XYZ file of C-alpha atoms in Angstrom:
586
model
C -14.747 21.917 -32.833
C -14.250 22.258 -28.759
C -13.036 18.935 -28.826
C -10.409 19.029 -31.826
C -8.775 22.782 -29.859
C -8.622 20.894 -26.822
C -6.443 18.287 -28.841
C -4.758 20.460 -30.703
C -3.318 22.414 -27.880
C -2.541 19.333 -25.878
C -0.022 18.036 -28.363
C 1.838 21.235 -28.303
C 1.591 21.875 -24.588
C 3.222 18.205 -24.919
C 5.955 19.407 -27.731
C 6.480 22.108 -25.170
C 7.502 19.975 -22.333
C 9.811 17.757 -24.618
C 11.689 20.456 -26.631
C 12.279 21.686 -23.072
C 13.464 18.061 -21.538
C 15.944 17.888 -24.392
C 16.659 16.854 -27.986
C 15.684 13.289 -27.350
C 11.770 14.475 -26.162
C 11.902 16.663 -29.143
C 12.331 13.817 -31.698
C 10.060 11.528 -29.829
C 7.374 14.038 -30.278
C 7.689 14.924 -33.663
C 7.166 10.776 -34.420
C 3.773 11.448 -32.409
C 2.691 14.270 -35.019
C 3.359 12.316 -37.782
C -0.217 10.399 -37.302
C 1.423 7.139 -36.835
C 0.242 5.440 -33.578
C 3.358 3.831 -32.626
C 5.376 6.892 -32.922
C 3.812 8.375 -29.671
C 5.159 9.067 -26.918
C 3.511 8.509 -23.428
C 4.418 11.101 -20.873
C 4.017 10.327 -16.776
C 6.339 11.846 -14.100
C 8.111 10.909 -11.575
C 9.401 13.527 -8.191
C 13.115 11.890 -8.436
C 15.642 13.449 -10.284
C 16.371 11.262 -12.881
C 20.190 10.902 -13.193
C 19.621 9.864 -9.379
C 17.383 7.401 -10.076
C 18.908 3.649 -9.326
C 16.958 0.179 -9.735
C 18.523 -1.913 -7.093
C 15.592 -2.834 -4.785
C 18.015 -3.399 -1.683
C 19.402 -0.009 -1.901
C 16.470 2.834 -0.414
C 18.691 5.220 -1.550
C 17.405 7.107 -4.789
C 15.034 3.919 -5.362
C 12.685 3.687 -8.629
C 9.797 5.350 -7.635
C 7.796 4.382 -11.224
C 10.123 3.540 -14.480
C 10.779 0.152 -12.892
C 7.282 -1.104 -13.389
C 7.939 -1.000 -17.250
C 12.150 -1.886 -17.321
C 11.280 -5.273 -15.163
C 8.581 -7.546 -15.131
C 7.157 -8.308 -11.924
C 6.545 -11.724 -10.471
C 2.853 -11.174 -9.980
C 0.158 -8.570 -9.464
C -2.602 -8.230 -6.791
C -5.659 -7.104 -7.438
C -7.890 -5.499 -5.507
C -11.200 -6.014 -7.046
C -10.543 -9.489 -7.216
C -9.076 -9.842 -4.106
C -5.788 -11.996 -5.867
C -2.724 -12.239 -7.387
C -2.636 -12.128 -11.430
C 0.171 -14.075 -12.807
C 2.784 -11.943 -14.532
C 6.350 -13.498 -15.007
C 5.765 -16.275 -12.311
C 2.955 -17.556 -14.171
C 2.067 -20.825 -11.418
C 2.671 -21.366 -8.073
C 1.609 -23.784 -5.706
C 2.457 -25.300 -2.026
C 2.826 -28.702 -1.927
C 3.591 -30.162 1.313
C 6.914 -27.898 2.537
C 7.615 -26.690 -0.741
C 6.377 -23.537 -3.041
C 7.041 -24.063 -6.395
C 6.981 -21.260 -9.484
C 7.215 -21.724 -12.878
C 8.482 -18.836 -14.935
C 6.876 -17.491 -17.921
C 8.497 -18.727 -21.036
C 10.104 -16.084 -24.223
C 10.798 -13.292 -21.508
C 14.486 -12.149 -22.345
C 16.738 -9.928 -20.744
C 17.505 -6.757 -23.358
C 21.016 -8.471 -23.555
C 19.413 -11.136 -25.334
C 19.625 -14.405 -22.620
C 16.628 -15.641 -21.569
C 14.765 -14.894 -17.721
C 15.326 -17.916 -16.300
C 14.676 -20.264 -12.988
C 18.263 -18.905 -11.836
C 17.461 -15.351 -12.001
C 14.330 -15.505 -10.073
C 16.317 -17.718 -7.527
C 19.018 -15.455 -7.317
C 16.620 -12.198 -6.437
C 15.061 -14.833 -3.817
C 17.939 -15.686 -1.884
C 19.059 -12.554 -1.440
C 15.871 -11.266 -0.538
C 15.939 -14.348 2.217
C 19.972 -13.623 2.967
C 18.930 -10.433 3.623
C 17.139 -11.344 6.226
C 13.300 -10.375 4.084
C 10.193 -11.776 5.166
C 11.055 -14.693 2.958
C 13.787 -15.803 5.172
C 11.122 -16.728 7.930
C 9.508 -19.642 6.503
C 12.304 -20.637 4.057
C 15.301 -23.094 4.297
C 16.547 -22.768 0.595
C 15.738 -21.903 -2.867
C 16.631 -23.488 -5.710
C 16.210 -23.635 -9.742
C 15.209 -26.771 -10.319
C 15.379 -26.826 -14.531
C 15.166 -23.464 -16.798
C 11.771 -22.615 -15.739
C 10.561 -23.887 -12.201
C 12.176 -22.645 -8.629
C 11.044 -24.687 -5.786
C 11.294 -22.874 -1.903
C 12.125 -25.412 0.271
C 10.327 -24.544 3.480
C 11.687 -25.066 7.249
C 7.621 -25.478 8.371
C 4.082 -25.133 8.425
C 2.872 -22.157 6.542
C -0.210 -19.989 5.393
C 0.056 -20.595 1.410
C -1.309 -16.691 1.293
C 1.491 -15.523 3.824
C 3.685 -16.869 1.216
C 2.594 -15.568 -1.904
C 2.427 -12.484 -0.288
C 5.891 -11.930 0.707
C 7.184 -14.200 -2.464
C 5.878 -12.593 -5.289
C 3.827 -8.903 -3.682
C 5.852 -5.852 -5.439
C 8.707 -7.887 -6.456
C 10.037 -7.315 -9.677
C 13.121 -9.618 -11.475
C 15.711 -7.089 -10.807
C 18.647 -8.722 -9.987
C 19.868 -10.966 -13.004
C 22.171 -13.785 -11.726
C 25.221 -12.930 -14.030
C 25.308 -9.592 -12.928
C 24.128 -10.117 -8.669
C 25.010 -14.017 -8.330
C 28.502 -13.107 -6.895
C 26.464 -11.438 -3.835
C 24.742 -14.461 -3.024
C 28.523 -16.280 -2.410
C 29.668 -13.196 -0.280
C 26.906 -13.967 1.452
C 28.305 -17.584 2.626
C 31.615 -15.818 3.178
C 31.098 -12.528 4.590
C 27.524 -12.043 5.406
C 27.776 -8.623 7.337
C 30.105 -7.201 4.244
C 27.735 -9.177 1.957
C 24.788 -7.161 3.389
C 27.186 -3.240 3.553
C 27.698 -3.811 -0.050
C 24.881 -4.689 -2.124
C 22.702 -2.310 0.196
C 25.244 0.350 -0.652
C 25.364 -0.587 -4.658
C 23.331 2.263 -6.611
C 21.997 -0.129 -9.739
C 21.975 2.097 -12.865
C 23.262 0.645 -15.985
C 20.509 -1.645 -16.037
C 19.472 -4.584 -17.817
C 16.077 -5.097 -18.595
C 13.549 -7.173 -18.943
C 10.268 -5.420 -19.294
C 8.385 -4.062 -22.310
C 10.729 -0.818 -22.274
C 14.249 0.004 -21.932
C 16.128 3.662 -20.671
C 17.088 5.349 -24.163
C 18.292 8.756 -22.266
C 18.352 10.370 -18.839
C 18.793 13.777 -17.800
C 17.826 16.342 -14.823
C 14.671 16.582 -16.506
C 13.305 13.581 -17.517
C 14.233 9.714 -17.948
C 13.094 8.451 -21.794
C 12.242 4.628 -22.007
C 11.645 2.955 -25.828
C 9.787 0.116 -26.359
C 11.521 -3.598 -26.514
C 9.687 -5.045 -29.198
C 11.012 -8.870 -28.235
C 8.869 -8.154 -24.891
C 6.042 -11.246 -25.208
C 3.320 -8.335 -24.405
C 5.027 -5.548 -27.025
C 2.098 -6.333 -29.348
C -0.206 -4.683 -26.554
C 1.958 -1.522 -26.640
C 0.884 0.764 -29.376
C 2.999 3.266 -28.648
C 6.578 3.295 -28.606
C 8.486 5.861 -26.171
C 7.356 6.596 -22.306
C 8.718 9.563 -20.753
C 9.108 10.557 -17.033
C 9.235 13.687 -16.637
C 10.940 14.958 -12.985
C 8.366 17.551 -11.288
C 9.096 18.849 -7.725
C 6.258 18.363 -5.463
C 2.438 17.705 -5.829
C 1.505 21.401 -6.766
C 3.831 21.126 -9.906
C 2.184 17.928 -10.859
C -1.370 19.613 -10.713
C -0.231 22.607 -12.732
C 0.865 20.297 -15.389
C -2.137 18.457 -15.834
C -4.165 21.450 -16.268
C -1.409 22.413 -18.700
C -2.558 19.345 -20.545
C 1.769 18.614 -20.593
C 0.914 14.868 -18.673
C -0.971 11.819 -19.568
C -0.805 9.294 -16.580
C 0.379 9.893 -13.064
C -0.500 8.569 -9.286
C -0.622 11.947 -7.334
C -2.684 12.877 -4.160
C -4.824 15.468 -5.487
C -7.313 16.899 -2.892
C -11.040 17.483 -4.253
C -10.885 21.211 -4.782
C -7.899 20.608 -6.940
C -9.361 17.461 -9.260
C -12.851 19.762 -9.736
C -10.434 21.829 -11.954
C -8.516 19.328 -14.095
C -9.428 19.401 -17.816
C -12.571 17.395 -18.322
C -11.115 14.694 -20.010
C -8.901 13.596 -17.537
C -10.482 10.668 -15.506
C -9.278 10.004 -11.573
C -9.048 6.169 -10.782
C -8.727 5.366 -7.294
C -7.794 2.240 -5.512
C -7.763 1.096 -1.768
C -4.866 2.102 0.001
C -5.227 0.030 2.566
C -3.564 2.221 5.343
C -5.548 4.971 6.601
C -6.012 7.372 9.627
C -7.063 5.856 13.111
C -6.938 6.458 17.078
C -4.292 4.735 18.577
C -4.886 4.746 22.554
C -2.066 4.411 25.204
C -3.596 1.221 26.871
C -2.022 2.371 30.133
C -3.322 5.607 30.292
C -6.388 5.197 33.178
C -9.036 6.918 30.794
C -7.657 5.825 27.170
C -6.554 2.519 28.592
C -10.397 1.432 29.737
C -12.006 -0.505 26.655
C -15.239 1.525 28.033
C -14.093 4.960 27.216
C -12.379 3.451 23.817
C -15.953 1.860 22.927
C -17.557 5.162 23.930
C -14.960 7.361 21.739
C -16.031 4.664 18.671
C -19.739 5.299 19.160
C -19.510 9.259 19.427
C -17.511 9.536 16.432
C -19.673 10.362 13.220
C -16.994 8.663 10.624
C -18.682 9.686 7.519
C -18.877 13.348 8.695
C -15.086 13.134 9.252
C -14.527 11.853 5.852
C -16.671 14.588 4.505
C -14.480 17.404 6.385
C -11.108 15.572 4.948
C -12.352 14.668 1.100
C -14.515 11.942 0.046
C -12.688 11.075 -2.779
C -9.672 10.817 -1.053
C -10.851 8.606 1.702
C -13.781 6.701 2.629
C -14.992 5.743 6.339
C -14.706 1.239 7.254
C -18.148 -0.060 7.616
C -16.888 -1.947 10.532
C -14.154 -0.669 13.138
C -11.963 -4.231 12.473
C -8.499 -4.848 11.856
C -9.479 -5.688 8.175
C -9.502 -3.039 5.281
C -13.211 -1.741 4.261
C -13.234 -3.539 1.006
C -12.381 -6.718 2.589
C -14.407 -7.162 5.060
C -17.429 -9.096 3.723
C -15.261 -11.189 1.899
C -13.655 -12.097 4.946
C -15.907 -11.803 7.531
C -18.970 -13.584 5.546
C -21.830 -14.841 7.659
C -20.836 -13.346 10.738
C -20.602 -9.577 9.451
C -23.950 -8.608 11.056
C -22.658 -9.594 14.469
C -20.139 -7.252 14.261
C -20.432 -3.802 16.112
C -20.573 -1.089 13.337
C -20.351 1.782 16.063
C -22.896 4.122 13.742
C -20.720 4.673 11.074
C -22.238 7.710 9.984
C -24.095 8.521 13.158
C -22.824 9.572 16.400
C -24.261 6.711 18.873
C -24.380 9.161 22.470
C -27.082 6.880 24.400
C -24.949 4.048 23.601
C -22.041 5.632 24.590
C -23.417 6.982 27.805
C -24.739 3.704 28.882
C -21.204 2.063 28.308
C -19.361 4.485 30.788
C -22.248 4.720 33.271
C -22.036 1.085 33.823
C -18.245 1.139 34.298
C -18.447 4.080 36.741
C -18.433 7.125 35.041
C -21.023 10.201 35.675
C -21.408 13.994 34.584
C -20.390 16.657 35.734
C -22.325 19.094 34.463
C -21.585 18.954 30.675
C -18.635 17.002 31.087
C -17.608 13.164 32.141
C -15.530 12.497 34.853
C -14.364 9.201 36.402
C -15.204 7.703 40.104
C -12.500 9.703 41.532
C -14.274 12.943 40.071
C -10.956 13.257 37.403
C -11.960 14.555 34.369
C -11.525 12.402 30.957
C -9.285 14.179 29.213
C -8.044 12.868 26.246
C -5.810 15.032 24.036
C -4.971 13.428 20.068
C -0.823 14.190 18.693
C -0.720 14.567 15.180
C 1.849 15.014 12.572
C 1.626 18.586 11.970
C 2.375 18.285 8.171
C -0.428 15.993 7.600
C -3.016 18.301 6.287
C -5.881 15.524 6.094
C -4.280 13.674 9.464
C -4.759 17.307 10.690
C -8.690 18.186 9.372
C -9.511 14.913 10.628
C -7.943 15.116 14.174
C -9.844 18.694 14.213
C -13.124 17.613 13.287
C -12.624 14.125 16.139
C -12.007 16.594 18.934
C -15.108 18.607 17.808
C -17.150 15.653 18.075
C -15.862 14.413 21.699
C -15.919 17.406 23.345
C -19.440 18.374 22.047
C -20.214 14.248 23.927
C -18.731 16.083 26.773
C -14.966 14.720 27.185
C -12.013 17.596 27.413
C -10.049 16.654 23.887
C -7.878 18.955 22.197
C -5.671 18.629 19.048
C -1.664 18.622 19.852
C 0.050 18.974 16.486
C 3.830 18.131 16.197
C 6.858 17.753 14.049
C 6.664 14.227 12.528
C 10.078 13.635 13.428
C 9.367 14.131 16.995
C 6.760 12.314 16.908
C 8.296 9.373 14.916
C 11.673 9.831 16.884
C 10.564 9.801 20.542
C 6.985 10.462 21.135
C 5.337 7.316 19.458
C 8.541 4.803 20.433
C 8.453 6.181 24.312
C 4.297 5.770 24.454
C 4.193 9.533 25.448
C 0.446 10.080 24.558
C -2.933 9.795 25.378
C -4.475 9.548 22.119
C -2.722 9.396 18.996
C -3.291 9.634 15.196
C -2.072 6.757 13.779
C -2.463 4.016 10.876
C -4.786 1.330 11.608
C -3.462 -0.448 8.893
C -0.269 -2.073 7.336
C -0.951 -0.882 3.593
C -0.700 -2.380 0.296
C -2.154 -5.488 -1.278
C -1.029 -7.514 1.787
C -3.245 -5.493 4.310
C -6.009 -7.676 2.199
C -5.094 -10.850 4.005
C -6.174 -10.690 7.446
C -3.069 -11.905 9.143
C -1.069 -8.595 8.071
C -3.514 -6.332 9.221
C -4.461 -7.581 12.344
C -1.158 -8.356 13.342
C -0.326 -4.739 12.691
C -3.102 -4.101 15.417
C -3.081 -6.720 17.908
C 0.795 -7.228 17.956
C 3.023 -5.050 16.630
C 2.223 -1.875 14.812
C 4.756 -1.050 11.518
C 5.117 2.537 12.833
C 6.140 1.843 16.166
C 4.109 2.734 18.834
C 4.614 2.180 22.225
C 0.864 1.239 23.210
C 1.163 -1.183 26.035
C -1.446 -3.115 24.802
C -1.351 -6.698 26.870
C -1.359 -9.123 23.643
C 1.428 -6.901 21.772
C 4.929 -7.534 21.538
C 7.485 -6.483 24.171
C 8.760 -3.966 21.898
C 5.565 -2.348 21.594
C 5.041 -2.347 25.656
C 2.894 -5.442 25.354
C 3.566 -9.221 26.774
C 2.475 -11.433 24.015
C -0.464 -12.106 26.806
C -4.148 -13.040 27.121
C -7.056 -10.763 26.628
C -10.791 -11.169 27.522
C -13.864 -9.962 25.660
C -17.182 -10.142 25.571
C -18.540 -13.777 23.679
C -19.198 -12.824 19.401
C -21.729 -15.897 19.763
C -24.140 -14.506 23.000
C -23.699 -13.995 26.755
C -20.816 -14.859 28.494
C -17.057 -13.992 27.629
C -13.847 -15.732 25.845
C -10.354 -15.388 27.142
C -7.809 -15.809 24.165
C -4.190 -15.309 23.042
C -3.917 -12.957 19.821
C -0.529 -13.821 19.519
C -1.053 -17.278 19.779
C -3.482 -17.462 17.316
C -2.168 -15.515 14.875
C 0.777 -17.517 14.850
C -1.563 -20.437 13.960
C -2.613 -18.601 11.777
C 0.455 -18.395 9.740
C 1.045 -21.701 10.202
C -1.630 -23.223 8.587
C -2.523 -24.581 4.937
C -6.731 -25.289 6.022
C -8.772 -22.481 4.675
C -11.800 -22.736 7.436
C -9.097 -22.669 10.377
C -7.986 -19.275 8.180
C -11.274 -18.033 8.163
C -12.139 -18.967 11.665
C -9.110 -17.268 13.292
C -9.349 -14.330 10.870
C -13.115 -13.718 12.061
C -11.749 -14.436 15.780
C -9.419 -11.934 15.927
C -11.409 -9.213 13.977
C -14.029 -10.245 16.670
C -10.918 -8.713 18.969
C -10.190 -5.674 17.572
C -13.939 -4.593 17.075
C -14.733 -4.983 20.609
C -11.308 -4.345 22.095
C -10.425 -1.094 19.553
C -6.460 -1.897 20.463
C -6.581 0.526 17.721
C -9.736 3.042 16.466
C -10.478 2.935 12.908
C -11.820 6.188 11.225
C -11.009 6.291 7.837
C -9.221 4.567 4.938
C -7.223 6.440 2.157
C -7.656 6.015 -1.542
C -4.802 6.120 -3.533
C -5.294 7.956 -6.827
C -4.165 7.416 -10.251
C -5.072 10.343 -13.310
C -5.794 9.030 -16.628
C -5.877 11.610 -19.824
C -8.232 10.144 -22.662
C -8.110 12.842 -25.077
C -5.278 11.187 -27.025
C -5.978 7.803 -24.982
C -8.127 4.997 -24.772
C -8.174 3.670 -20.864
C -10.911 1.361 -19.220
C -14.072 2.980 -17.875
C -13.618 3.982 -14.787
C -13.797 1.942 -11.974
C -12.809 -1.225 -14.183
C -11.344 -4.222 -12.508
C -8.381 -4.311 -14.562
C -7.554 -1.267 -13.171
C -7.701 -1.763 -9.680
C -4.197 -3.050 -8.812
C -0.611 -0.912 -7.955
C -0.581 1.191 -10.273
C -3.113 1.701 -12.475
C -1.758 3.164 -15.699
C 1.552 1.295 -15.768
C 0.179 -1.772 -15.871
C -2.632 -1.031 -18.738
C 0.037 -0.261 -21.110
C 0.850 -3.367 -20.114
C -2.324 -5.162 -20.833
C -3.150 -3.166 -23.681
C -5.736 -0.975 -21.904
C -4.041 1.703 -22.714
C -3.895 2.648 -26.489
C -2.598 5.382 -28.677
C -5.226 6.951 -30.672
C -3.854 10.365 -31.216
């Protein structure tokens, strides 16, 4: 009897929301009450407003933040479990000497009624590449070769993976060639106009090509119905998805306790998820981006790879973890440029020779030994250099960044109980992002050890992000980095991964080999090369790794069991409904 109340009063907490969004919710919901499983009506949210809402992936403006993972079908998926892409709309790919051929998935049609074709992927490509996108780097020109297969013609070498990375990762067909092709001419014409416009165009009387099209908009919610010429509308048991608009994460909370949601990707902090209803299960998935120590390498205390080594051994990661949310993030077995779940995939054989640092032990004879023999004593309780300066070492952090924040707390706890003077320095983002971070004015800063996303899976993202040129734009002055990052693209010497002895070697250089090349063992051998780097170097100091979360109601829904490789990809519950993993059953 629980059970059938806790229904009951979820369908009209959910008649609730809809009479309020407007007439359109209201009607959808009443085909949900009439016991009919494709009468229901899904509802997720989204923090946009939706009349603001615009689908034009070259615009940042008011960009789909979720509804455009059901209007368009994207090229590909990656999962995370499996450590691939799953073909979606581009259904084969291959490199073939210096070309990457697709071949689109056949009976996908535009809601108009034409059919997705070779063109319209090409068309979304080239601009992408005129653009001046990733894609535009290894590519000379794209073209449609018949109705279903578009070939990249490459200008080089390149890593097969780097390619179907930045060709098919979170890209969706958008841009249908009838309606964008005249951008591609400007293009030739009047690049720098060419570029003004279509990043100023606000796309919002789409057409689409997905399993659902926008029946109604308004300030409170966007309403998609199902397309049942879609090839996967037979998986979709349902036929209306709703966004509703909610302001900030606290509003999304009290609505799932409200029972008014049934999907939605929200950061929901421990305390907070131990009070959702019971049957709402919390799928999480690797973010791949996560909070690290990112040292000014010209700083005389930060900058010596003995105190950095040190810092790594006297931090307890696990503990950290604990003090910020272990659901919400989890600490990298190994302090590599390589996300946690990738590591023994990647690393293989040689992932006991790596330096784990104590991962969930604080290492202090270790660490003492390592400055000792590169001059450092006590004084007292406290370590000072051979000049008798004290190693101070104080961590900026965004001030905003609540778990950025318990974690900084918690890292200056441990070094100053090891007996270094640390103390947090909390400011304004902006600052930091504005000035601070670009002008290298730190010590020690909190800071992303990793890219994000699926492509933070292949090693060449991620540890070019830390050996070359971090995405947020510090100024380290590490030696191997960029110029723009205070680096000189130069040499760097560490300790042998093999035995005694040392290796001098070029991260730059190598990395751009790298990229370059189609042999899998020269892949693995670099990738295990430069991780070697970065575990021994720390350019930057891994802590922890964020989990992104996804909320799954299963009262009135079927869903995978947790954990379930299916649902381990960007994000979770829009692509069930795609697969049929999530059903209807009322």
């Amino acid at each position: 009897m629980a059970d059938n109340n806790r229904n009951y009063h979820s369908h009209i907490d959910r008649r609730a929301f809809l009479e309020v969004a407007g007439a359109s919710g209201a009607v959808a919901f009443a085909g949900c009450m009439g016991g009919n499983a494709t009468d229901g009506t899904h509802i997720s949210y989204t923090n946009q407003v939706p009349t603001k809402i615009q689908y034009n992936p070259n615009n940042p403006t008011s960009y789909s933040q979720y509804s455009h993972y059901l209007l368009f079908d994207r090229f590909a998926n990656y999962n995370f479990a499996k450590g691939e892409f799953v073909p979606y709309l581009i259904q084969n790919w291959e490199l073939v000497d210096e070309t990457f051929e697709m071949t689109v998935r056949d009976g996908v049609t535009w809601e108009d009624g034409d059919d997705v074709t070779a063109e319209d992927v090409a068309t979304q490509l080239r601009i992408a590449m005129l653009s001046g996108g990733p894609i535009d780097e290894f590519t000379d020109s794209i073209e449609a070769t018949d109705d279903r297969t578009v070939v990249l013609n490459l200008s080089g070498d390149v890593n097969p993976q780097i390619v179907e990375f930045e060709t098919l990762g979170q890209r969706f067909m958008t841009l249908k060639e009838s309606e964008f092709g005249e951008y591609v001419d400007q293009f030739e014409d009047d690049p720098e106009q060419a570029q003004s416009d279509i990043q100023g165009y606000a796309y919002q009387d789409v057409i689409a090509n997905g399993p659902f099209t926008i029946a109604e908009r308004s300030n409170q919610q966007i309403l998609l119905e199902k397309r049942e010429d879609h090839p996967d509308a037979d998986n979709i048991n349902f036929d209306r998805i709703a966004f509703r608009y909610l302001d900030g994460n606290t509003a999304v909370h009290q609505s799932i306790n409200a029972n008014e949601l049934d999907s939605v990707m929200v950061f929901a902090p421990p305390n907070v998820v131990s009070d959702f209803p019971d049957h709402i299960q919390m799928e999480t998935i690797p973010g791949n981006v996560g909070y690290g120590l990112v040292p000014q390498h010209d700083h005389e205390h930060a900058g010596d790879r003995a105190v950095r080594r040190a810092i790594a051994h006297v931090l307890d990661r696990e503990t950290i973890v604990k003090n910020v949310g272990e659901t919400l993030k989890k600490a990298p077995p190994l302090p590599v440029g390589i996300p946690a779940d990738d590591q023994e995939r990647w690393l293989g054989d040689a992932y006991d020779s790596f330096e784990d640092y104590g991962v969930n032990e604080r290492q202090t004879d270790e660490a003492d030994q390592l400055l000792g023999d590169a001059g450092y004593s006590k004084d007292g309780d406290t370590w000072v250099d051979s000049s008798g300066a004290v190693v101070e070492l104080p961590i900026v952090v965004p001030s905003g960044w609540s778990d950025w924040v318990t974690a900084t707390e918690t890292v200056v706890d441990q070094l100053n109980d090891f007996g270094f003077e640390s103390e947090i320095d909390s400011r304004n983002f902006s600052a930091l992002n504005g000035t601070v971070w670009p002008n290298g004015d730190f010590v020690l800063s909190a800071g992303g050890w990793l890219p994000g996303g699926g492509r933070a899976s292949f090693p060449y993202f991620s540890l070019h992000h830390q050996l070359v040129e971090h995405y947020r734009g510090f100024t380290y002055n590490y030696t191997p980095a960029n110029e723009n990052r205070g680096g000189t693209n130069g040499d760097v010497t560490v300790p042998s991964r093999t035995g005694s002895g040392s290796m001098t070697i070029n991260p730059s250089d190598r990395l751009r080999e790298l990229s370059d090349t189609s042999d899998e063992e020269i892949t693995r051998e670099i990738s295990i090369e430069q991780a070697w780097v970065t575990n021994v170097d720390l350019p930057v100091i891994p802590v922890m790794e964020k989990q992104e979360q996804a909320f799954l109601a299963t009262d009135e829904w079927s869903v995978p069991e947790q954990g379930a490789d299916v649902s381990q990809v960007r994000w979770p519950h829009l692509w069930l409904i795609r697969q049929g993993e999530l059903q209807y059953t009322g």
